[in-house]
Coordinates of C-alpha atoms (C1' of nucleotides) in Angstrom, one line a residue:
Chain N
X166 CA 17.3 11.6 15.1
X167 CA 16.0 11.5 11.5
X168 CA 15.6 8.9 8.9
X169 CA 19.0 10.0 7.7
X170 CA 21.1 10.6 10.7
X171 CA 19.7 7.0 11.5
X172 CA 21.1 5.5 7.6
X173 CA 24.8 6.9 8.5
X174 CA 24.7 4.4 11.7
X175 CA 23.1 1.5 10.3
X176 CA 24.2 1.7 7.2
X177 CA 24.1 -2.2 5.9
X178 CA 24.0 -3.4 2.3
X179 CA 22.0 -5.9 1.0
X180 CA 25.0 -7.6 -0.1
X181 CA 26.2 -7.1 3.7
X182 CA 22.9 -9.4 4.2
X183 CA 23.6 -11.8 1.9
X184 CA 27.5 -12.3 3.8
X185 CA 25.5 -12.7 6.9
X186 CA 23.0 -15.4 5.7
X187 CA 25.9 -17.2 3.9
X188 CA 28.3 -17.7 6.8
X189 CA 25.2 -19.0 9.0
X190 CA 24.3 -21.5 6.4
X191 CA 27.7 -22.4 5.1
X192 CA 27.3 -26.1 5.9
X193 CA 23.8 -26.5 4.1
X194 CA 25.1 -24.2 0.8
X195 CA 27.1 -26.1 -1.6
X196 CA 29.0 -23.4 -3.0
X197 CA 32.4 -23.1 -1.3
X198 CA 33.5 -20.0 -2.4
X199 CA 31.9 -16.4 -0.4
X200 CA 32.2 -13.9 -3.6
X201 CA 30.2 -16.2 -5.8
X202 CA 27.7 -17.6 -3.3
X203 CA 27.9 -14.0 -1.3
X204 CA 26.5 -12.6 -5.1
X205 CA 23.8 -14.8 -5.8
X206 CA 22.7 -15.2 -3.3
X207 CA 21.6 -11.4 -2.9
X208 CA 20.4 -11.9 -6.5
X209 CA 18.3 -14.7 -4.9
X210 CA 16.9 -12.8 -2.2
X211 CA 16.2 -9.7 -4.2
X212 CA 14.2 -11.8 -7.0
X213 CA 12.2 -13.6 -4.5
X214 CA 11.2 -10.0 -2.8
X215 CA 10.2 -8.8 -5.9
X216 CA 7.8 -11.9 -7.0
X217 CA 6.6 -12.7 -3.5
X218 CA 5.7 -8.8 -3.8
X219 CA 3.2 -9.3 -6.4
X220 CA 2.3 -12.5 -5.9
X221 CA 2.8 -14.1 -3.1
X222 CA 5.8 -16.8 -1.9
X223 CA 3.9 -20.1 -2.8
X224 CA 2.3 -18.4 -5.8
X225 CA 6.2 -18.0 -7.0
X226 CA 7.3 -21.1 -8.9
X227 CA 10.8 -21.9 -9.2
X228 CA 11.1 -21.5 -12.6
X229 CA 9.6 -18.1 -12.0
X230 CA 12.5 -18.0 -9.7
X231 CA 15.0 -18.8 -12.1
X232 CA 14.0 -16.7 -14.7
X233 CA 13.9 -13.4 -12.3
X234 CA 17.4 -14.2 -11.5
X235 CA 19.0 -15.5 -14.3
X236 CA 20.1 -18.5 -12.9
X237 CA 19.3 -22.0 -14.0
X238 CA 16.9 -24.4 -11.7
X239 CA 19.9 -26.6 -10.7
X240 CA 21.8 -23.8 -9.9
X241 CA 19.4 -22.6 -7.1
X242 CA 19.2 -26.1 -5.5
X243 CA 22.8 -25.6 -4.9
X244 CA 22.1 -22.8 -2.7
X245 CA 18.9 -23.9 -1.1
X246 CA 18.1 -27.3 -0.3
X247 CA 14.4 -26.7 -1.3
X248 CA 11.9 -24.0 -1.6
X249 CA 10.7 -24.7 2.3
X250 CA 14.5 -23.8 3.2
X251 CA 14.8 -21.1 1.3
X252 CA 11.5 -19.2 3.1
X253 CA 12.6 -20.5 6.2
X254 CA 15.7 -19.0 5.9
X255 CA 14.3 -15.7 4.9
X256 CA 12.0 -16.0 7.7
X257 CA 14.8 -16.9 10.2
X258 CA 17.2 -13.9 8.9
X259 CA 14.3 -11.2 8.9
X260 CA 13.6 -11.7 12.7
X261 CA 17.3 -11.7 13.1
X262 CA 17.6 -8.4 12.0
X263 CA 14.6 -6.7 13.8
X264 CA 15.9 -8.5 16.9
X265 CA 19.6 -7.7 17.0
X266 CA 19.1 -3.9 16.1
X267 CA 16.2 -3.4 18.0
X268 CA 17.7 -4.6 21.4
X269 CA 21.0 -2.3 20.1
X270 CA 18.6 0.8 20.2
X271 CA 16.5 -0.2 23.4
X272 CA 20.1 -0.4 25.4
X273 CA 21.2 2.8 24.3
X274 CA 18.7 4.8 26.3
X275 CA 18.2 5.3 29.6
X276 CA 15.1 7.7 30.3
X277 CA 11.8 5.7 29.3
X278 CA 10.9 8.7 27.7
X279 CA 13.6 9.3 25.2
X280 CA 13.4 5.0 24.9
X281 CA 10.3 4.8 23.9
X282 CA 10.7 7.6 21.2
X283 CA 14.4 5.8 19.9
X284 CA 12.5 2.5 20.5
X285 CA 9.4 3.7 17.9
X286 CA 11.5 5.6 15.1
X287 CA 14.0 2.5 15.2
X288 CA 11.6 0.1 14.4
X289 CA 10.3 2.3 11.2
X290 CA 13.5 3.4 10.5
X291 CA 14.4 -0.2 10.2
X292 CA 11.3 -1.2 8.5
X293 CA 12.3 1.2 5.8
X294 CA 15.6 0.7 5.4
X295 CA 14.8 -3.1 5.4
X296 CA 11.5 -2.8 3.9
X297 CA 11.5 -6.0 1.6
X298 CA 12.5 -8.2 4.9
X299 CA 10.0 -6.7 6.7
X300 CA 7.3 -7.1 4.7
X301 CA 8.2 -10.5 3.7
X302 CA 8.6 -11.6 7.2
X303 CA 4.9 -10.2 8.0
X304 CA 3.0 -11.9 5.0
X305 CA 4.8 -15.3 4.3
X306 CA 4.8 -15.8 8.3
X307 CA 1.8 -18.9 7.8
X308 CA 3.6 -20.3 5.3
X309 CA 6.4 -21.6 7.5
X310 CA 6.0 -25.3 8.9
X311 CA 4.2 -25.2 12.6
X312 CA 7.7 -26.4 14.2
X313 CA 9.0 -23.6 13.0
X314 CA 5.5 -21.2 13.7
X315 CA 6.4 -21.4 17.1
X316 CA 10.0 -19.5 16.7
X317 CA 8.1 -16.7 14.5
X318 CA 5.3 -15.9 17.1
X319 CA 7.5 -15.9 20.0
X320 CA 9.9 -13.4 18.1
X321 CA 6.8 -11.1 17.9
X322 CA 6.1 -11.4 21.7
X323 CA 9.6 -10.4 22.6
X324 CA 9.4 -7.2 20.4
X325 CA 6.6 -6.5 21.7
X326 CA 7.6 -6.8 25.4
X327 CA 10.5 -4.4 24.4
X328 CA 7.8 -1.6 24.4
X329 CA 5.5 -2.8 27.2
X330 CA 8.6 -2.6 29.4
X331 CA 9.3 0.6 28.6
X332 CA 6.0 1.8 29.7
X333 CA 5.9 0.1 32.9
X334 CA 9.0 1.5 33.7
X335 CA 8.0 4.7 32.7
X336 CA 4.7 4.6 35.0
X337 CA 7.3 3.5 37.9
X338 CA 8.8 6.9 37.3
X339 CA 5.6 8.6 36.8
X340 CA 6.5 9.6 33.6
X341 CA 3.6 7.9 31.6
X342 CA -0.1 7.2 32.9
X343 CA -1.0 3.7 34.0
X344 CA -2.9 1.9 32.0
X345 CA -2.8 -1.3 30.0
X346 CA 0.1 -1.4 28.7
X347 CA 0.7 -4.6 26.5
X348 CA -2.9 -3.6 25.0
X349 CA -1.2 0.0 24.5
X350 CA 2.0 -1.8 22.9
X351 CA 0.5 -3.8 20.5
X352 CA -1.6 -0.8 19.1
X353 CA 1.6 1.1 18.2
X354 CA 3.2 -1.9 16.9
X355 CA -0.3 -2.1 14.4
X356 CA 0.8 1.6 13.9
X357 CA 4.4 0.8 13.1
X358 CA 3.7 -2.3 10.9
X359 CA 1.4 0.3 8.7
X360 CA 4.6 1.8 7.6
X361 CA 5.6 -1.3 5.6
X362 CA 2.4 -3.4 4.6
X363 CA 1.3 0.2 3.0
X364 CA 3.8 1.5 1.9
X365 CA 2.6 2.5 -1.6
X366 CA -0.1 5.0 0.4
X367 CA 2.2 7.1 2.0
X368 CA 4.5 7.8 -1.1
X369 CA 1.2 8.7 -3.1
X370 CA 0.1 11.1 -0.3
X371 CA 3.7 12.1 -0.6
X372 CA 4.2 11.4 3.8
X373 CA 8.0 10.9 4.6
X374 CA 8.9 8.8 7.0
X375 CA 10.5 10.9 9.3
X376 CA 6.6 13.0 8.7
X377 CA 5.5 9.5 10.0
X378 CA 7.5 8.5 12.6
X379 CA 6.9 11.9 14.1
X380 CA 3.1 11.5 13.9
X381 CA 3.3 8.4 15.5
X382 CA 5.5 9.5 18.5
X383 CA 2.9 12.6 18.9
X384 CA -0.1 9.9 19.3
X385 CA 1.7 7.9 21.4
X386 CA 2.9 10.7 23.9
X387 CA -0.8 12.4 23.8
X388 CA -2.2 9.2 25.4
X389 CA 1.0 8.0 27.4
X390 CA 2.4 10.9 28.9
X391 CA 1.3 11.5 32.2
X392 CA -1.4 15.0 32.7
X393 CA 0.8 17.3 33.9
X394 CA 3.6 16.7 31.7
X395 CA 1.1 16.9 28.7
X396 CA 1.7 20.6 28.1
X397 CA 5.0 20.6 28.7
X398 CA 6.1 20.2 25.2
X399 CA 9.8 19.0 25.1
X400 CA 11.6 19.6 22.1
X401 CA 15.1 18.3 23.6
X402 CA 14.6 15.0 22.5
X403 CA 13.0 15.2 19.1
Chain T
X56 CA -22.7 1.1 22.6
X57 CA -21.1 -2.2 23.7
X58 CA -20.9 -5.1 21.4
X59 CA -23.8 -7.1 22.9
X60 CA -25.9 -4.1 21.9
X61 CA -24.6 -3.7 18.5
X62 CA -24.7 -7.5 17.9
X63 CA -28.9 -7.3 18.4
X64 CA -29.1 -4.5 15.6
X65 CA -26.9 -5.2 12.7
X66 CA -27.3 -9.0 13.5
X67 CA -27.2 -11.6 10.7
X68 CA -26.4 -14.9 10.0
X69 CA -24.0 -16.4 8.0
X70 CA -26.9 -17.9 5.9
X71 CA -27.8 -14.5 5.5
X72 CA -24.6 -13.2 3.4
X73 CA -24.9 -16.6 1.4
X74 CA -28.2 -15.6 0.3
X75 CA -26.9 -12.3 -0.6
X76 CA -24.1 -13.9 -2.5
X77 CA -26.2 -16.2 -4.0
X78 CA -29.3 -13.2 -5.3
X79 CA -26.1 -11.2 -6.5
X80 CA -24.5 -13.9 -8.7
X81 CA -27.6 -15.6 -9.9
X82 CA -26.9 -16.1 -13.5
X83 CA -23.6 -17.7 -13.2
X84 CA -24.5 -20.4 -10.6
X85 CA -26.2 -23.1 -12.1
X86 CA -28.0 -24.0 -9.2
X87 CA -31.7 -23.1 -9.3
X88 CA -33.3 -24.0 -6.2
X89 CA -32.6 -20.9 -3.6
X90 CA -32.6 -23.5 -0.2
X91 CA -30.2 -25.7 -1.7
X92 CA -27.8 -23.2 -3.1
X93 CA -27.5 -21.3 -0.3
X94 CA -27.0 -24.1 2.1
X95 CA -24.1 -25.1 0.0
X96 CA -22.9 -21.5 -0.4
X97 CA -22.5 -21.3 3.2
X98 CA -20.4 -24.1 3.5
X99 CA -18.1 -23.6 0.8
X100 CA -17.5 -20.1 2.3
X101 CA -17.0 -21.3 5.6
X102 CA -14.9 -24.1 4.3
X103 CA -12.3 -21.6 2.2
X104 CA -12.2 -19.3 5.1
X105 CA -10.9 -21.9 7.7
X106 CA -8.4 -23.7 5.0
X107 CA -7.5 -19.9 3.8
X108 CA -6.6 -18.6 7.6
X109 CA -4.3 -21.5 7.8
X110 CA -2.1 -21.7 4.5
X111 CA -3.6 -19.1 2.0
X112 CA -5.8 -19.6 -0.8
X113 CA -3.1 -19.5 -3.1
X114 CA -1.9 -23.2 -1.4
X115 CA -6.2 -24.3 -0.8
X116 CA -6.2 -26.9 -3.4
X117 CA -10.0 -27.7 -4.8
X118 CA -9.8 -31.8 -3.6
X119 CA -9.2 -29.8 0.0
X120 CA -11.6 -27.7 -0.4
X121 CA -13.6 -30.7 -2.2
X122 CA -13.1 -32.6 1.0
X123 CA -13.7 -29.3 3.6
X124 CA -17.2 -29.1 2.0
X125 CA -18.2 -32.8 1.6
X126 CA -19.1 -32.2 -1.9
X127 CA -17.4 -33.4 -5.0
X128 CA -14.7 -31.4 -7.4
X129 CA -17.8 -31.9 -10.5
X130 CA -20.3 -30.1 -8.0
X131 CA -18.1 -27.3 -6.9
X132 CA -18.3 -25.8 -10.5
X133 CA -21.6 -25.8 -10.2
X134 CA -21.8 -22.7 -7.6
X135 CA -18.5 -21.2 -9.3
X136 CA -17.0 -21.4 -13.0
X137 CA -13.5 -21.4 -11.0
X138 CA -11.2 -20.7 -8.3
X139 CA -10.9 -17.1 -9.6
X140 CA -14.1 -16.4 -9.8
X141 CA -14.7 -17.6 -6.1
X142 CA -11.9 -15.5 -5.0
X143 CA -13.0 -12.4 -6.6
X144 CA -16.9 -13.4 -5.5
X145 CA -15.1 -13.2 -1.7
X146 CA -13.6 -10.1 -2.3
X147 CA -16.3 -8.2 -3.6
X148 CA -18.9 -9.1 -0.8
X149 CA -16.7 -9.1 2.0
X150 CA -15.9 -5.1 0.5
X151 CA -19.7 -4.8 0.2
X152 CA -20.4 -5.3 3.6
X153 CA -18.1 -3.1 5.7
X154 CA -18.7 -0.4 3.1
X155 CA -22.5 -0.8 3.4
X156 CA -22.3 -1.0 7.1
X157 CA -20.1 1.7 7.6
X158 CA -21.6 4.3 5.6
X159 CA -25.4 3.1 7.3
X160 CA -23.6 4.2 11.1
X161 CA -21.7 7.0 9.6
X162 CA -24.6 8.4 8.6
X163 CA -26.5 7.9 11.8
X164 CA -24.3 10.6 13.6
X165 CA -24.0 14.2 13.4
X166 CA -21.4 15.1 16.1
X167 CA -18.3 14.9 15.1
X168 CA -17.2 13.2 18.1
X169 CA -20.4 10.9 18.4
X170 CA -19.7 9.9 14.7
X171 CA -15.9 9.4 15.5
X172 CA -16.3 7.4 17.9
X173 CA -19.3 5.3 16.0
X174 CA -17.5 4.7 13.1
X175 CA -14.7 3.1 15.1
X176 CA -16.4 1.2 17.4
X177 CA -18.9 0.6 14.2
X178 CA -15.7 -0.3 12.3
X179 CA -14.0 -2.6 14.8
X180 CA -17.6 -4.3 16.2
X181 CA -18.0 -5.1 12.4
X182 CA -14.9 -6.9 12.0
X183 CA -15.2 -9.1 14.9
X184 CA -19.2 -10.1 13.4
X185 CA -17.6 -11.0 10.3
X186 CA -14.3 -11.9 11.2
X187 CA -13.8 -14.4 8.2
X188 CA -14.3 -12.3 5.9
X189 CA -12.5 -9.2 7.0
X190 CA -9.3 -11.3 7.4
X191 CA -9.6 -12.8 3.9
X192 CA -10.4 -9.6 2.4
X193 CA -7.5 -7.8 3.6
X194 CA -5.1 -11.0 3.2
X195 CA -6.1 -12.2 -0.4
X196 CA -6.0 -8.8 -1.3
X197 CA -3.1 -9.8 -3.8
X198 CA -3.9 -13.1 -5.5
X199 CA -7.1 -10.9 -7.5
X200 CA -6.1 -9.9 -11.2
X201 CA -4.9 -6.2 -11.7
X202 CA -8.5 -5.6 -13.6
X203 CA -10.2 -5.8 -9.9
X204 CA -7.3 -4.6 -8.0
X205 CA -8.1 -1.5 -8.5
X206 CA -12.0 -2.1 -7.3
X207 CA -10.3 -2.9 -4.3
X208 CA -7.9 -0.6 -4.1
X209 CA -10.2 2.3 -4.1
X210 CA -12.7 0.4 -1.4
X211 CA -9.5 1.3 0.7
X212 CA -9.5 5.0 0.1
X213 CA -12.8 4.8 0.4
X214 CA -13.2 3.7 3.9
X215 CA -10.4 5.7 5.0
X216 CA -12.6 8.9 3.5
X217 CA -15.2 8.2 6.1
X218 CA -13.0 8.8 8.8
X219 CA -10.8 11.6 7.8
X220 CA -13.9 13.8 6.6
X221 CA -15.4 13.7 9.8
X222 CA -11.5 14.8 11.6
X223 CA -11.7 17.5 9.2
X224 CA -15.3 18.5 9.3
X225 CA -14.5 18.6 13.8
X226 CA -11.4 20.7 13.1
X227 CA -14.1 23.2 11.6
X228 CA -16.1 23.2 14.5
X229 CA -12.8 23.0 17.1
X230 CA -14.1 19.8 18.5
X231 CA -10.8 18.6 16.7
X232 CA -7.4 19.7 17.1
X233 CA -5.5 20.5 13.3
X234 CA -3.2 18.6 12.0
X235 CA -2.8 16.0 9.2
X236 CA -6.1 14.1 9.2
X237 CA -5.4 11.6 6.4
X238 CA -2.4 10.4 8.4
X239 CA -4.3 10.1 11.7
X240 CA -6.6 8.1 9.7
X241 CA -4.4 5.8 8.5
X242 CA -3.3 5.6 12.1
X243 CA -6.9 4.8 13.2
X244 CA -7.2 2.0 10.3
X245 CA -4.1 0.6 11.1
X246 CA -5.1 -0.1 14.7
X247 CA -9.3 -1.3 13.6
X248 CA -7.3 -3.9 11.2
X249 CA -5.2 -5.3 14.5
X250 CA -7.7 -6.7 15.8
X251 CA -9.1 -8.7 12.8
X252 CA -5.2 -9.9 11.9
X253 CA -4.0 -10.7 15.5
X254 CA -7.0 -11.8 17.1
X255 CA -5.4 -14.8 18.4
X256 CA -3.3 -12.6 20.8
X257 CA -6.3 -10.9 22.9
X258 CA -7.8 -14.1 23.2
X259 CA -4.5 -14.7 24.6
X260 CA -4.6 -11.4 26.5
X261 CA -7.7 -12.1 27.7
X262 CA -9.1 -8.6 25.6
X263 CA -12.6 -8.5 25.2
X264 CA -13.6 -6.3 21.7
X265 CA -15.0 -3.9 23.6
X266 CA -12.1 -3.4 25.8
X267 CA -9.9 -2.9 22.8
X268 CA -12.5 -0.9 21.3
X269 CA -12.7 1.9 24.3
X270 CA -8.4 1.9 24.4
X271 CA -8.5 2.3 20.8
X272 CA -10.9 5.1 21.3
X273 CA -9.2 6.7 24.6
X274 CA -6.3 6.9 22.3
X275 CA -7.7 8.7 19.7
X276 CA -9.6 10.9 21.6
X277 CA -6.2 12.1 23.3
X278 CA -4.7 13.3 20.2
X279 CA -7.6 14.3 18.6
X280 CA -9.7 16.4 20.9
X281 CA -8.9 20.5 21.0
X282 CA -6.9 21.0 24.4
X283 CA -9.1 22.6 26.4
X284 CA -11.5 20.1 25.6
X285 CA -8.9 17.4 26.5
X286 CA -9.3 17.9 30.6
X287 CA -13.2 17.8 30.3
X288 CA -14.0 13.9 30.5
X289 CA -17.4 13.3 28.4
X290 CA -19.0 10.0 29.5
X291 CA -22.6 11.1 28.1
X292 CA -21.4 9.2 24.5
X293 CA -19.4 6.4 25.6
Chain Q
dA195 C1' 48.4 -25.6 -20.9
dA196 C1' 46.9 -29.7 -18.7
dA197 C1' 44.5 -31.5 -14.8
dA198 C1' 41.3 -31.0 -11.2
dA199 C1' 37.7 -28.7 -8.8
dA200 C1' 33.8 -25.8 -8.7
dA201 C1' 29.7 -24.1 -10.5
dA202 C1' 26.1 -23.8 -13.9
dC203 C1' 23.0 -26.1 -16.7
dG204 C1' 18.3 -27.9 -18.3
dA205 C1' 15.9 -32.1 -19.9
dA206 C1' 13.4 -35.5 -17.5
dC207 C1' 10.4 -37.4 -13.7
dA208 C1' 6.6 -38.2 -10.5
dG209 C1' 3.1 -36.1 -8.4
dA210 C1' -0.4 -32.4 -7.7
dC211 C1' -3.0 -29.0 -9.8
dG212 C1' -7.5 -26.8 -12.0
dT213 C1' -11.0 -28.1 -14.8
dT214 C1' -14.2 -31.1 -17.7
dC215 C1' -17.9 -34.2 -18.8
dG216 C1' -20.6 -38.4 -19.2
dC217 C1' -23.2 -40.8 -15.9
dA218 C1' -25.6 -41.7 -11.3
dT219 C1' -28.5 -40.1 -7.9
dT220 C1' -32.0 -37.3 -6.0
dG221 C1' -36.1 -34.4 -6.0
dT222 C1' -40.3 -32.6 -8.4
dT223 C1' -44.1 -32.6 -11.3
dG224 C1' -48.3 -34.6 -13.8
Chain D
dC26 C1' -45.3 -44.2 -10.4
dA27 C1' -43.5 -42.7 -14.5
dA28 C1' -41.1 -38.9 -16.8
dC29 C1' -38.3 -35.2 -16.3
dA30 C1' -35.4 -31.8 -14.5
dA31 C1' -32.0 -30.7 -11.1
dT32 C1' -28.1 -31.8 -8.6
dG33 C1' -24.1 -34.6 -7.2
dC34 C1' -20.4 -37.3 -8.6
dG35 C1' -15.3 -38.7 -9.5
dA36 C1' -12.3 -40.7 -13.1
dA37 C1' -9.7 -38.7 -16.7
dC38 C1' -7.0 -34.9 -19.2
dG39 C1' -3.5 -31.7 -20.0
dT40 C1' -0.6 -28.5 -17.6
dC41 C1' 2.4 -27.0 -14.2
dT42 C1' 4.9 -28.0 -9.9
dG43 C1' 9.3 -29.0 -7.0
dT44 C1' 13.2 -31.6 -7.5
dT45 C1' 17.0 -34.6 -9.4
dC46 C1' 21.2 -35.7 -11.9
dG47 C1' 24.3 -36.6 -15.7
dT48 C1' 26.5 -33.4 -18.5
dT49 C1' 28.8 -29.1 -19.9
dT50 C1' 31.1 -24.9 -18.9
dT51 C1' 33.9 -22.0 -16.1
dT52 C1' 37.4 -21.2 -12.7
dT53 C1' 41.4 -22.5 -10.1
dT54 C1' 45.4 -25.1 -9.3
dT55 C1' 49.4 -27.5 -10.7

DNA sequence: AAAAAAAACGAACAGACGTTCGCATTGTTG
DNA sequence: CAACAATGCGAACGTCTGTTCGTTTTTTTT
């Protein structure tokens, strides 16, 4: 599967996001009817993506906010009950997303081979079809409240359990090499978060992302794979 | 070369970076006398780096830092003409010292595989002396003003150089296999900058650096290495 | 088209921010 | 122990912050 196979499946909006986050929070958002609040709040999102981008979340002021969007101050506080709410949501609703789509892929395979390939090229596939989520979920993460902290970091644990799994399960099967394989886990999750924090790098040295994900499935198989399966190239799967 | 080793020869103190700081930026802090200045140098840069790891430097407020340090607001401006300027002071050292470093093991190799491996065990053993500063450096990297962005920005390419000349400069002498070495470099960086960003989770792992050093290594090495070298384990460098 | 409901507005407020500066304290020199 | 320089101090200033709320504008319903 390529970058653009995997669009035609997933295909989602960013107004499709916005739907999502205004039925969870239809008690807290004042705004009764779902085209208007549906519409701003995507406007919402969008601005705060692009000023948190440059600057950072608590570097954006409100007004800043306002301006981006068009929208007066008082207009925004009927959305969000405050600026905490609004990252927390953000925060909340990124997760969300890796969570629910990742688990979708994982389920979908059966051979820990083919898994951990799907497994891999989902998440970047996601990450770049998501990419302001992502990104935002990554950097603003310390700026949520500690009650809150502990929901983030155990949302990173589970995704990376996803992977670890598959490797055990692959070593069951002598498919991959043993080895340690939560330390081997969390070095291709450093691998697939490079796809997002640095993003600007790989569109200067013109690198797709199908170019990457590839890249990163080859590094991943040369150390994983068990010996005598290493020359073995199989192109079935690709 | 373990860390214990490398600790003994690139040791120094974190008195020894203020006083770097402090000979570097002379004429623009008004303190004259080197023991005091330093001494206080070192504790405002301690003091930014804890209150920085836990809410940004964007949300450090001078009365925190003011109360961090011990020393008043009016004394503060004495050692910097503004939070700005101590930012960008920050940057610019913590830059100096890994490029410094990095290019004094670098050169110390002429193997390709010898200087591979030194550069990132060099790189990672680095980041883990001067873990504060590595962390701030890549995390603040935004709040500097586009005039020294680009300072930065190039320190980055820079760095990355190292590593992808010497993949290219093995492919030559078929120590290395082809392929796209500025990607696997990014890869390689990508994994080094894990273990300054998510330390907390191989203390929870119970991952010693040099553990996570050899993986990274073992995992390079698989991709990296010309097959028929692959099969022929080579303990002399390790 | 009148009445009611929903949404948008932005001036105003209290508090926190970075920074300054006149004065107090400490350390050094003759 | 003066005299002086060096350093430390924190109240005070203007600006910007997040948030509120009475009002106006827009939309929907009658």
């Amino acid at each position: 599967m390529n970058y653009k196979e995997f669009k035609k499946i997933y295909a989602s909006s960013s107004r499709d996001i916005a739907r999502e986050v205004f039925l969870e929070n239809r008690d807290s958002i004042q705004i009764k009817k779902e085209k208007t609040a549906v519409k701003n709040l995507e406007k919402i999102f969008n601005a705060v993506f692009r000023i948190s981008y440059k600057k950072g979340f608590q570097a954006m002021s409100m007004r800043d906010l306002s301006r981006e969007t068009g929208m007066s101050l008082g207009s925004l506080y009927a959305y969000f009950s405050g600026k905490e709410k609004l990252l927390c949501t953000i925060q909340t609703h990124g997760w969300s997303i890796i969570k629910t789509n990742l688990e979708q892929i994982s389920a979908t395979y059966e051979n820990p081979r083919e898994k951990l390939r799907a497994v891999i090229k989902g998440h970047i596939f996601l990450s770049e079809f998501f990419s302001p989520w992502f990104y935002f979920t990554f950097m603003e993460a310390r700026n949520i409240k500690p009650s809150e902290l502990e929901t983030v970091k155990s949302m990173e644990e589970y995704t990376q359990k996803i992977v670890t799994n598959i490797l055990r399960s692959g070593e069951d099967q002598d498919i991959f090499k043993p080895d340690n394989h939560e330390l081997t886990a969390s070095m291709i999750k450093a691998m697939q978060q490079e796809w997002y924090l640095k993003r600007w790098k790989y569109r200067k040295l013109n690198v797709s992302v199908d170019q990457f994900a590839d890249h990163l499935i080859d590094i991943v198989e040369a150390f994983c794979l068990a010996q005598k399966k290493l020359l073995v190239e199989d192109k079935s799967c690709r």
